[in-house]
Short mmCIF file of C-alpha atoms and ligand atoms in Angstrom, two decimals:
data_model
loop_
_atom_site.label_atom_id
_atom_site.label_comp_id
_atom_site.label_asym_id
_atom_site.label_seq_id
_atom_site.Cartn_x
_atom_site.Cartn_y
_atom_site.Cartn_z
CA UNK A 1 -27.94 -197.48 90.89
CA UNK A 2 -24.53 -199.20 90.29
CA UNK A 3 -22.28 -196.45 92.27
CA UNK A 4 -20.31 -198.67 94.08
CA UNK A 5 -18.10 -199.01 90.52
CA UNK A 6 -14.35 -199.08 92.10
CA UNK A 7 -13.79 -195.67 89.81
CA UNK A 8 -17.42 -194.03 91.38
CA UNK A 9 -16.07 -195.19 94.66
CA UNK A 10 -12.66 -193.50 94.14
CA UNK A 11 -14.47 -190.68 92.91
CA UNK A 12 -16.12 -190.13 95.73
CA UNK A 13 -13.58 -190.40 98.35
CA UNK A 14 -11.43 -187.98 96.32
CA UNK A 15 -14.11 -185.26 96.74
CA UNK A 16 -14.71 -185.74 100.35
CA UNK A 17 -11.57 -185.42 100.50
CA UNK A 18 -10.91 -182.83 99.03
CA UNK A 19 -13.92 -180.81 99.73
CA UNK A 20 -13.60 -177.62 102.17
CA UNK A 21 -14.08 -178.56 106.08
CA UNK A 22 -16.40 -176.83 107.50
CA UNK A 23 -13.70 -177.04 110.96
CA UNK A 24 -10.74 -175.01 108.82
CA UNK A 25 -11.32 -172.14 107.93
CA UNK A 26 -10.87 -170.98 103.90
CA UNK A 27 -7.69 -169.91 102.93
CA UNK A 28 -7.45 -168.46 99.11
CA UNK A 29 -4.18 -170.02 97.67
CA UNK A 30 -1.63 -166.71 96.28
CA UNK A 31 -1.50 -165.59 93.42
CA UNK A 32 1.09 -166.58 90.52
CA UNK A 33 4.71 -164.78 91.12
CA UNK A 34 7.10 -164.08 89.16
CA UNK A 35 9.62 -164.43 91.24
CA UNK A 36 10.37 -165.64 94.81
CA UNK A 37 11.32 -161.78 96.13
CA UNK A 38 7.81 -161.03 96.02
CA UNK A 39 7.53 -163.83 98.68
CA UNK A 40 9.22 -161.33 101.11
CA UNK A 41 6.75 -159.58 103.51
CA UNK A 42 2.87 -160.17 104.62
CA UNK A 43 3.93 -162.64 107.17
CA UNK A 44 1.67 -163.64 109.50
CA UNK A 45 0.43 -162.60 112.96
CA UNK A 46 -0.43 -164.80 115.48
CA UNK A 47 -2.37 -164.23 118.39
CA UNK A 48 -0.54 -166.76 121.19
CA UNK A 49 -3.80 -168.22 122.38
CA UNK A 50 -2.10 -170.82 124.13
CA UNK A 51 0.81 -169.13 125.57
CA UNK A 52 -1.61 -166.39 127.16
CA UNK A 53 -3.68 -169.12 128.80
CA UNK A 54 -0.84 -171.31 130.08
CA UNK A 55 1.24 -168.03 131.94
CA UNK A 56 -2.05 -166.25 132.78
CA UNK A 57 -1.64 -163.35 130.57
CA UNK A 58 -4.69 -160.53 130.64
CA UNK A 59 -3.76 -159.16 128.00
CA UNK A 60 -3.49 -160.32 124.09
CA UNK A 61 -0.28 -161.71 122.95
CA UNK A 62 0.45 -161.20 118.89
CA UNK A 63 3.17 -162.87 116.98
CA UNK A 64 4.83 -161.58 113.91
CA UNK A 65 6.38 -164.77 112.22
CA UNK A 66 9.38 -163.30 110.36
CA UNK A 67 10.49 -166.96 109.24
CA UNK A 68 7.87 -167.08 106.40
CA UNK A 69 10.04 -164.80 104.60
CA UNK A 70 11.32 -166.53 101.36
CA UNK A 71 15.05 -166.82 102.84
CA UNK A 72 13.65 -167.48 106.50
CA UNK A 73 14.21 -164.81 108.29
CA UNK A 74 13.01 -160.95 109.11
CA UNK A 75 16.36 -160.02 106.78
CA UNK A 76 14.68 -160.91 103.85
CA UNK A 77 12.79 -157.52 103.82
CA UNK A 78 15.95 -155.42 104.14
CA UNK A 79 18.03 -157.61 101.69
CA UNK A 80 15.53 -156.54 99.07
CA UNK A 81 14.98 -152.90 100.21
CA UNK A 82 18.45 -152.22 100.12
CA UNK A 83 19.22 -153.93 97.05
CA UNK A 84 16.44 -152.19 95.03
CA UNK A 85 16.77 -148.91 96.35
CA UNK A 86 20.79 -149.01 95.32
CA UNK A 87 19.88 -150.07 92.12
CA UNK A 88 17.78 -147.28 91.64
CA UNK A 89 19.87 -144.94 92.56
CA UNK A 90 22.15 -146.34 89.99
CA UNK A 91 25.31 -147.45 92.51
CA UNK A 92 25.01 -150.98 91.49
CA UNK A 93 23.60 -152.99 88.87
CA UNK A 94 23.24 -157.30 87.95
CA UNK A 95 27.10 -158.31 87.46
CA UNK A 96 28.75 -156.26 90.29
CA UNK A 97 29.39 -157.81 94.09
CA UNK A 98 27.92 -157.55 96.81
CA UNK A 99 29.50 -157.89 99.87
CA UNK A 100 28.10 -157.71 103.18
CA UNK A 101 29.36 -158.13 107.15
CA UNK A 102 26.55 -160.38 108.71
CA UNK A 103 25.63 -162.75 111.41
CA UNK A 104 24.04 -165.12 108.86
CA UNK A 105 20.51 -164.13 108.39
CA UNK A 106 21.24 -160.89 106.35
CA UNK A 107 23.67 -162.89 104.50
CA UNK A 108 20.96 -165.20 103.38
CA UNK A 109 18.18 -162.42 102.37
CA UNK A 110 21.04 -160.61 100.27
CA UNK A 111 22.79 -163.93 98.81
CA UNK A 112 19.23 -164.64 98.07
CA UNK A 113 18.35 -161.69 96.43
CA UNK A 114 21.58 -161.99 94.33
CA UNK A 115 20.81 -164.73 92.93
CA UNK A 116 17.52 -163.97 91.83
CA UNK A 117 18.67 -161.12 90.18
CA UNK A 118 21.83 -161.96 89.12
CA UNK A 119 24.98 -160.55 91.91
CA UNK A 120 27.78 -161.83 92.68
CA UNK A 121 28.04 -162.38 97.13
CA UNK A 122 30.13 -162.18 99.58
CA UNK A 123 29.60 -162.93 102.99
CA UNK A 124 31.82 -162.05 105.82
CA UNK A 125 30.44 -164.08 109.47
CA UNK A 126 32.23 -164.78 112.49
CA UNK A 127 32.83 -168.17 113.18
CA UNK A 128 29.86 -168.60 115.99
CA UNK A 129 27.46 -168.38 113.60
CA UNK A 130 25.25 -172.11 112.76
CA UNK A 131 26.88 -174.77 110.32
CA UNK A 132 23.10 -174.42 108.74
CA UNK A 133 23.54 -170.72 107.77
CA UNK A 134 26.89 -171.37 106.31
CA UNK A 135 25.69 -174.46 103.68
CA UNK A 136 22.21 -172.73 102.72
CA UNK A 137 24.51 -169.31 101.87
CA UNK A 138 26.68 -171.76 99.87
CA UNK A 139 24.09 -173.26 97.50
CA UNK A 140 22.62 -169.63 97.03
CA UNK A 141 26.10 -169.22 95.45
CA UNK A 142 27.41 -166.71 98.25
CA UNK A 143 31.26 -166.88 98.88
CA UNK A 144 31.77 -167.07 102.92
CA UNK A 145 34.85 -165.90 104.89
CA UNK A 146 34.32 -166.42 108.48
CA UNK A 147 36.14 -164.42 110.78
CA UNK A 148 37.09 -164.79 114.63
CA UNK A 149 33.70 -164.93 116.92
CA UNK A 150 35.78 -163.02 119.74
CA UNK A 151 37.19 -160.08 117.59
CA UNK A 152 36.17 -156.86 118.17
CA UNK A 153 34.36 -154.97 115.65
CA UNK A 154 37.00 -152.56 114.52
CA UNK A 155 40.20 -154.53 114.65
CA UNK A 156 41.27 -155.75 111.45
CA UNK A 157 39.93 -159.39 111.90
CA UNK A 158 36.30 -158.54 112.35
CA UNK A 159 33.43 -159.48 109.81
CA UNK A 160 32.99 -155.41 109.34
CA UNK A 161 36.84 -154.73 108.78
CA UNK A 162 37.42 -158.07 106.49
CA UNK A 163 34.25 -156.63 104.32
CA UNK A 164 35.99 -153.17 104.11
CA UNK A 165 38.91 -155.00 102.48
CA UNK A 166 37.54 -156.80 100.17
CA UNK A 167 35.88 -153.75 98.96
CA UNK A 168 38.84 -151.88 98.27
CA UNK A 169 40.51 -154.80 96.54
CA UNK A 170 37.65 -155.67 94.29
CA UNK A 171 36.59 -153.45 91.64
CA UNK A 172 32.47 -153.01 91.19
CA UNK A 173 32.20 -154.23 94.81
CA UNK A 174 29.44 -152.28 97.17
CA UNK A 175 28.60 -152.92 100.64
CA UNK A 176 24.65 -151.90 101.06
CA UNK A 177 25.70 -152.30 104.73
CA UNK A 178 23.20 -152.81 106.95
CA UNK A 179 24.42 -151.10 110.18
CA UNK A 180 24.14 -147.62 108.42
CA UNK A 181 21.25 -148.01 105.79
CA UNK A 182 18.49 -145.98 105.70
CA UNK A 183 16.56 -148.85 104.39
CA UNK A 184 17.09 -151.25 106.96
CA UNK A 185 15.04 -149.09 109.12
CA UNK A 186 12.43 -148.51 106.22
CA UNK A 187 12.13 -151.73 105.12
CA UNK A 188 10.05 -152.54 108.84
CA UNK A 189 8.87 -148.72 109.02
CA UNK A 190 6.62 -149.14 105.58
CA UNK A 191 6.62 -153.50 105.64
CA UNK A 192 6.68 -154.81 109.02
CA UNK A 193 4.78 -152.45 111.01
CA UNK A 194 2.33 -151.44 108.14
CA UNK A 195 1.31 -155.32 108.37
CA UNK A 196 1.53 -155.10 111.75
CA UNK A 197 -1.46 -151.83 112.21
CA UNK A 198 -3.46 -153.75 109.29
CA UNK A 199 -3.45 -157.06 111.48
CA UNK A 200 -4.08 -155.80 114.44
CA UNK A 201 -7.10 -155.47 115.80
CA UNK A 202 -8.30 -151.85 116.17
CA UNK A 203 -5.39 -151.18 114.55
CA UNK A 204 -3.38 -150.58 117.77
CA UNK A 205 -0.36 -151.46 119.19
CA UNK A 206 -0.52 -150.81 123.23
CA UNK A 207 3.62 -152.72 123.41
CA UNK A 208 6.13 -153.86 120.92
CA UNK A 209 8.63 -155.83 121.93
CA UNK A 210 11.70 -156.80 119.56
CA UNK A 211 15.38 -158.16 119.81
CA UNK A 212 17.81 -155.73 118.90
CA UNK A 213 20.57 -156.26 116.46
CA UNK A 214 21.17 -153.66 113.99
CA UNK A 215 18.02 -151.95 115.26
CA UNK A 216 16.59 -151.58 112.07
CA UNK A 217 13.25 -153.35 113.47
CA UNK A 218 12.47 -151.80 116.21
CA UNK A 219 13.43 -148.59 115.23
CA UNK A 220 11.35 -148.37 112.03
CA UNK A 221 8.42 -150.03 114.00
CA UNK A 222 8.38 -147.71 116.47
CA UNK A 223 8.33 -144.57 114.57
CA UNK A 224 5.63 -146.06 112.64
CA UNK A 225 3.16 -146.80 115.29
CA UNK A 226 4.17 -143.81 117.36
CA UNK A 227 2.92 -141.48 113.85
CA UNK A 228 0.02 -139.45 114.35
CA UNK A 229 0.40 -139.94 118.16
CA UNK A 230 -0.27 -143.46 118.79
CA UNK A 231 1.28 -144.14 122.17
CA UNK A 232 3.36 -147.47 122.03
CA UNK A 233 5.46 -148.89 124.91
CA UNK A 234 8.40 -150.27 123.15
CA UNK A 235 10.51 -152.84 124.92
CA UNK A 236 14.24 -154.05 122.92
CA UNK A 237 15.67 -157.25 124.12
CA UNK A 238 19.36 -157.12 124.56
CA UNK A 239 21.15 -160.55 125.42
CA UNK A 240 23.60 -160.19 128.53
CA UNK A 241 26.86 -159.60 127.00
CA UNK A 242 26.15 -157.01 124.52
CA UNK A 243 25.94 -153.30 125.91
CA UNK A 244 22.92 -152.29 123.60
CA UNK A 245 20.74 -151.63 126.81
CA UNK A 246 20.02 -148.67 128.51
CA UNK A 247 20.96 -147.49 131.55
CA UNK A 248 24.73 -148.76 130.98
CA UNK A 249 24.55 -150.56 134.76
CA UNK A 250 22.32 -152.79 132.62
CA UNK A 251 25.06 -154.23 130.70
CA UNK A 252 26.78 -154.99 134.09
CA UNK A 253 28.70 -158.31 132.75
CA UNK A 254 30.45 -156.46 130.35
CA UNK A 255 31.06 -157.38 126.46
CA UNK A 256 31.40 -161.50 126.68
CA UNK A 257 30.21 -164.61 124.22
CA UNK A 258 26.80 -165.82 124.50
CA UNK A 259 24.87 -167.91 122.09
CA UNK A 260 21.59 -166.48 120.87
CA UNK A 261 22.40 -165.45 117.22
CA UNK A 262 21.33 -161.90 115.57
CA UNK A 263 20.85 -159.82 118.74
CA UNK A 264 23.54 -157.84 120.33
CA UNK A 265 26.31 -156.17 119.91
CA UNK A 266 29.86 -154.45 120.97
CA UNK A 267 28.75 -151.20 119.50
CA UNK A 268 25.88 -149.06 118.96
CA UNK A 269 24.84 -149.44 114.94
CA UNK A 270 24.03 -146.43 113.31
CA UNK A 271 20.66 -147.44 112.25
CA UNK A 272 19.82 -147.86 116.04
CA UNK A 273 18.13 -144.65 117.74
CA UNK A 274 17.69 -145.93 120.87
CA UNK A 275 15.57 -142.95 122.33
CA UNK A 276 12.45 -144.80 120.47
CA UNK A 277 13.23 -147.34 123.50
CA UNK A 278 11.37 -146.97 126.38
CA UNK A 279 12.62 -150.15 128.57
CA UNK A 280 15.25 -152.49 127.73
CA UNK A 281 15.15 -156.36 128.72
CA UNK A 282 18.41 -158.46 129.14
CA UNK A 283 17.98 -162.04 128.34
CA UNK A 284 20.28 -165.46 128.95
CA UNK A 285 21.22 -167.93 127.08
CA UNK A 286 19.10 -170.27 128.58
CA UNK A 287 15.78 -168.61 129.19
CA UNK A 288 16.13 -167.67 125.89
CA UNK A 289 16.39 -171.18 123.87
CA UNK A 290 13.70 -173.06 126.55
CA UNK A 291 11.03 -169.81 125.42
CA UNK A 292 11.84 -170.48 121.66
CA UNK A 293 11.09 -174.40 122.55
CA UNK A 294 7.91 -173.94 124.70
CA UNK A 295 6.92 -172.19 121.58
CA UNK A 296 7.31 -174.88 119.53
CA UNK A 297 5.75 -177.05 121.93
CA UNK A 298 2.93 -174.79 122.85
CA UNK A 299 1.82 -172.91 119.63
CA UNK A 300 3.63 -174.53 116.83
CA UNK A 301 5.75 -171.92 116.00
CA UNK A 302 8.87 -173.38 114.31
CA UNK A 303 11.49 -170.49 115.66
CA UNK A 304 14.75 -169.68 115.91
CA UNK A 305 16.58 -168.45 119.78
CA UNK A 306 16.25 -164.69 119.35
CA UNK A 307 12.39 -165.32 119.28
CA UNK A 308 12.40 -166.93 122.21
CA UNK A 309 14.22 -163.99 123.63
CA UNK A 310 11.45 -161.43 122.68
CA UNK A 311 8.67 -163.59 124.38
CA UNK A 312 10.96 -163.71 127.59
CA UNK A 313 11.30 -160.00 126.85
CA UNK A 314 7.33 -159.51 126.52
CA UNK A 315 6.93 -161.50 129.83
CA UNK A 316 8.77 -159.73 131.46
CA UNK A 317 7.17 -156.33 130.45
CA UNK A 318 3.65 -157.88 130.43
CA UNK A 319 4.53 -158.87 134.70
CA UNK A 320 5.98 -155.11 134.82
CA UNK A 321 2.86 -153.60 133.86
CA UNK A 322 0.57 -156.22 135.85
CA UNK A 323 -1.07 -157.11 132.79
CA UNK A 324 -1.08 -160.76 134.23
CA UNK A 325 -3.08 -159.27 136.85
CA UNK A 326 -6.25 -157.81 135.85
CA UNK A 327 -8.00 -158.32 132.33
CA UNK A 328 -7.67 -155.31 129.82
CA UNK A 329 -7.47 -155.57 126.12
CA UNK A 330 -4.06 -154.30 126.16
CA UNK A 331 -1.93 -155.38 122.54
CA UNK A 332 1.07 -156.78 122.82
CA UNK A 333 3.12 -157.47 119.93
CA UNK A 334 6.08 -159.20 119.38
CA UNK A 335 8.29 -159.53 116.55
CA UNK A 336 10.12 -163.62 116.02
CA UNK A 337 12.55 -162.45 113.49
CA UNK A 338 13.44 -166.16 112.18
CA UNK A 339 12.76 -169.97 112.29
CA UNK A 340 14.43 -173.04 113.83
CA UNK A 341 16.09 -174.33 110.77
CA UNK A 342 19.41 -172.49 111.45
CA UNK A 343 19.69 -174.21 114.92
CA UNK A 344 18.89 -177.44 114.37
CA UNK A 345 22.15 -179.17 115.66
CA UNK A 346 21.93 -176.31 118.30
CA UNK A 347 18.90 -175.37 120.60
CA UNK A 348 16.34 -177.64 118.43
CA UNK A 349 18.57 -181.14 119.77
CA UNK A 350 18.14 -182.00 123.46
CA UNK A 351 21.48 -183.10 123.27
CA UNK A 352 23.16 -179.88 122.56
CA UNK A 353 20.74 -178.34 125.50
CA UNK A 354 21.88 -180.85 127.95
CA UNK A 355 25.49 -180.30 126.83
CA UNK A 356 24.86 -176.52 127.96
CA UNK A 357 23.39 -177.35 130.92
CA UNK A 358 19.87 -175.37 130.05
CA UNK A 359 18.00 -178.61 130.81
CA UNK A 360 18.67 -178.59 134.40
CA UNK A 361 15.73 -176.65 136.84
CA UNK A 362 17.75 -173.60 138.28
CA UNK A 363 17.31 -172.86 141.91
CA UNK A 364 14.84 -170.12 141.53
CA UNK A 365 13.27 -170.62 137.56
CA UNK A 366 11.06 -167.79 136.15
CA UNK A 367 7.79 -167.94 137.11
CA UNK A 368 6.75 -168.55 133.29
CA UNK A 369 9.41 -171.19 132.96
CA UNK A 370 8.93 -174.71 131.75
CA UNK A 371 11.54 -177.73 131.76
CA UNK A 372 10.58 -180.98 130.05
N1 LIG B 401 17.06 -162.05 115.42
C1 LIG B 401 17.76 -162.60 114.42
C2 LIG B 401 17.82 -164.10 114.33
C3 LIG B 401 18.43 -161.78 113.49
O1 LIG B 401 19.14 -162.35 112.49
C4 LIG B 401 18.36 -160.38 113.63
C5 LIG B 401 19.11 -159.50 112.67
N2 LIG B 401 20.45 -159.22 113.09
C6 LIG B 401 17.63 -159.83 114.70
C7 LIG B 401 16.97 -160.72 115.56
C8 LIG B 401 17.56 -158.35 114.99
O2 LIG B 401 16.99 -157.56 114.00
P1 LIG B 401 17.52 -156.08 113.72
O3 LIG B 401 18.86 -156.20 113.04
O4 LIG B 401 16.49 -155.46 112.83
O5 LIG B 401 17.64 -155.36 115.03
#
């Protein structure tokens, strides 16, 4: 018996160390890939344990964490979509550009598609869009023109005009644009929601709730769980400023600047049908970036503002429907389309919060609402 040898001994803490706890549960590592676009899609879902307890939800609360996409974000899944599909039907092919009218997080899933499989990218982004977007499309090799923040989205200066330009001047160019593409909306109509239904338990989703930008999410999540009859509440977030919501007298405040990135808009996108919409939800600024940081704080979900909208957005429809009143095993799911590491010299610093004033306790806070 001579196994306290300083080799046995390191032996031994090695395997304790690495032997399986029985606390954690076992998680089978991936498979080998070829290539970091099959990273895209099968995110996970979360059930907000915490977040249910701490509001006095009585219902369940599911997250779909969009920001384990390889490029971050819920735009991953139509970068590739649309890139494949056009390459199938033979429009473009590895050498030609791609150029593409974006407020960052499309940019990213395309520019990083592109360089996987070997485009040249342009990126066209008004100016109000994060520092951090602008240097990770850089060193995916994407050329960036930024365009005015306050133009409006068919005079000449605007990200979507600029991109029309540089399509006619340069030859081989295509935009898959995402505001009229068929596979924006199936991208989340055959990924996204066909996780969702296999995640779920029961396979049932009682209420999704989901920003709204190009639309592409919720409408191709809604159609999907609505198929075969499934009856789905569906709840879009619309950020005050844009005029996405129905009724109209929603969008009261008119067409103004605002700070939440990827939701809203001037106009309706084509890839929006907003008929799959039963209720809309208009969200600030400020409620907005203090959800996305209580769930950091609460459930350890590194996201980005817009998620923070669609909890404020599922709050809001859970109170609605009393669901914080009496238990039922109503589903709720909603969709956090990216993570915090676009914002971090934005919501993510307290500094920047305090400079906005979203620190401060407002005379008559949400009932859900938390200040540090
Ligand atoms: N949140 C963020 C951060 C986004 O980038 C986007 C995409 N514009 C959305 C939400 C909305 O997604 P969709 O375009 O599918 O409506």
């Amino acid at each position: 018996g001579t196994a306290s040898s300083p080799a046995a001994n390191h032996a031994d803490a090695t395997l304790e160390r690495d032997a399986p706890s029985p606390a954690l549960p076992s998680r089978t590592a991936p498979p080998l890939v070829h290539s970091i676009l099959e990273c895209i899609g099968n995110t996970p879902l979360v059930r907000l344990h915490n977040i249910e307890r701490s509001v006095g939800l009585r219902c369940h609360l599911y997250a779909k964490c969009e920001y384990f996409n390889a490029g971050g974000s819920v735009k991953d899944r139509i970068g590739v979509r649309m890139l494949v599909e056009a390459e199938r039907a033979g429009r473009v092919k590895p050498g030609d550009t791609l150029i593409e009218p974006t407020s960052g997080n499309t940019g990213i899933g395309i520019a990083l598609v592109a360089a996987a499989r070997g485009y040249r990218c342009i990126i066209t982004m008004p100016e109000k869009m994060s520092e951090e977007k602008v240097n990770i499309l850089k060193l995916l090799g994407a050329e960036i023109v930024r365009t005015p923040t306050e133009a409006a989205y068919d005079s000449p200066e605007s990200h979507i005009s600029v991109a029309r330009r540089l399509n006619a001047e340069i030859p081989h160019s295509f935009i898959l644009d995402q505001y009229r593409n068929e596979d924006n909306v199936l991208a989340h109509y055959y990924g996204t929601a066909e996780e969702i239904l296999a995640q779920v338990p029961d396979g049932r989703v009682d209420v999704l709730v989901a920003g709204v930008g190009t639309g592409g999410t919720i409408t191709g999540c809604a159609r999907r769980f609505r198929e075969g009859g499934g009856a789905c509440t569906v709840v879009g977030v619309d950020p005050v400023g844009s005029l996405l919501a129905q009724p109209d007298a929603l969008n009261e405040a008119g067409v103004h600047p605002y700070a939440v990135e990827g939701i809203g808009y001037d106009f309706i996108p084509q890839v929006l049908d907003r008929s799959v919409v039963d209720w809309w939800v208009k969200t600030d600024d400020r409620e907005s970036f203090l959800a996305a940081r209580r769930l950091m704080r609460e459930e350890g979900l590194l996201v980005g503002g817009s998620s923070g909208s669609a909890l404020v957005g599922a709050l809001r429809a859970i109170a609605q429907l009393g669901w914080d009143q009496e238990e039922n095993g109503k589903q709720v799911v909603v969709i956090l389309p990216d993570g915090c590491r676009n914002y971090m010299a934005k919501f993510v610093s307290d500094a920047w919060m305090e400079r906005q004033g979203f620190l401060e306790v407002p005379a008559a806070p949400q009932a859900w609402e938390q200040y540090p």
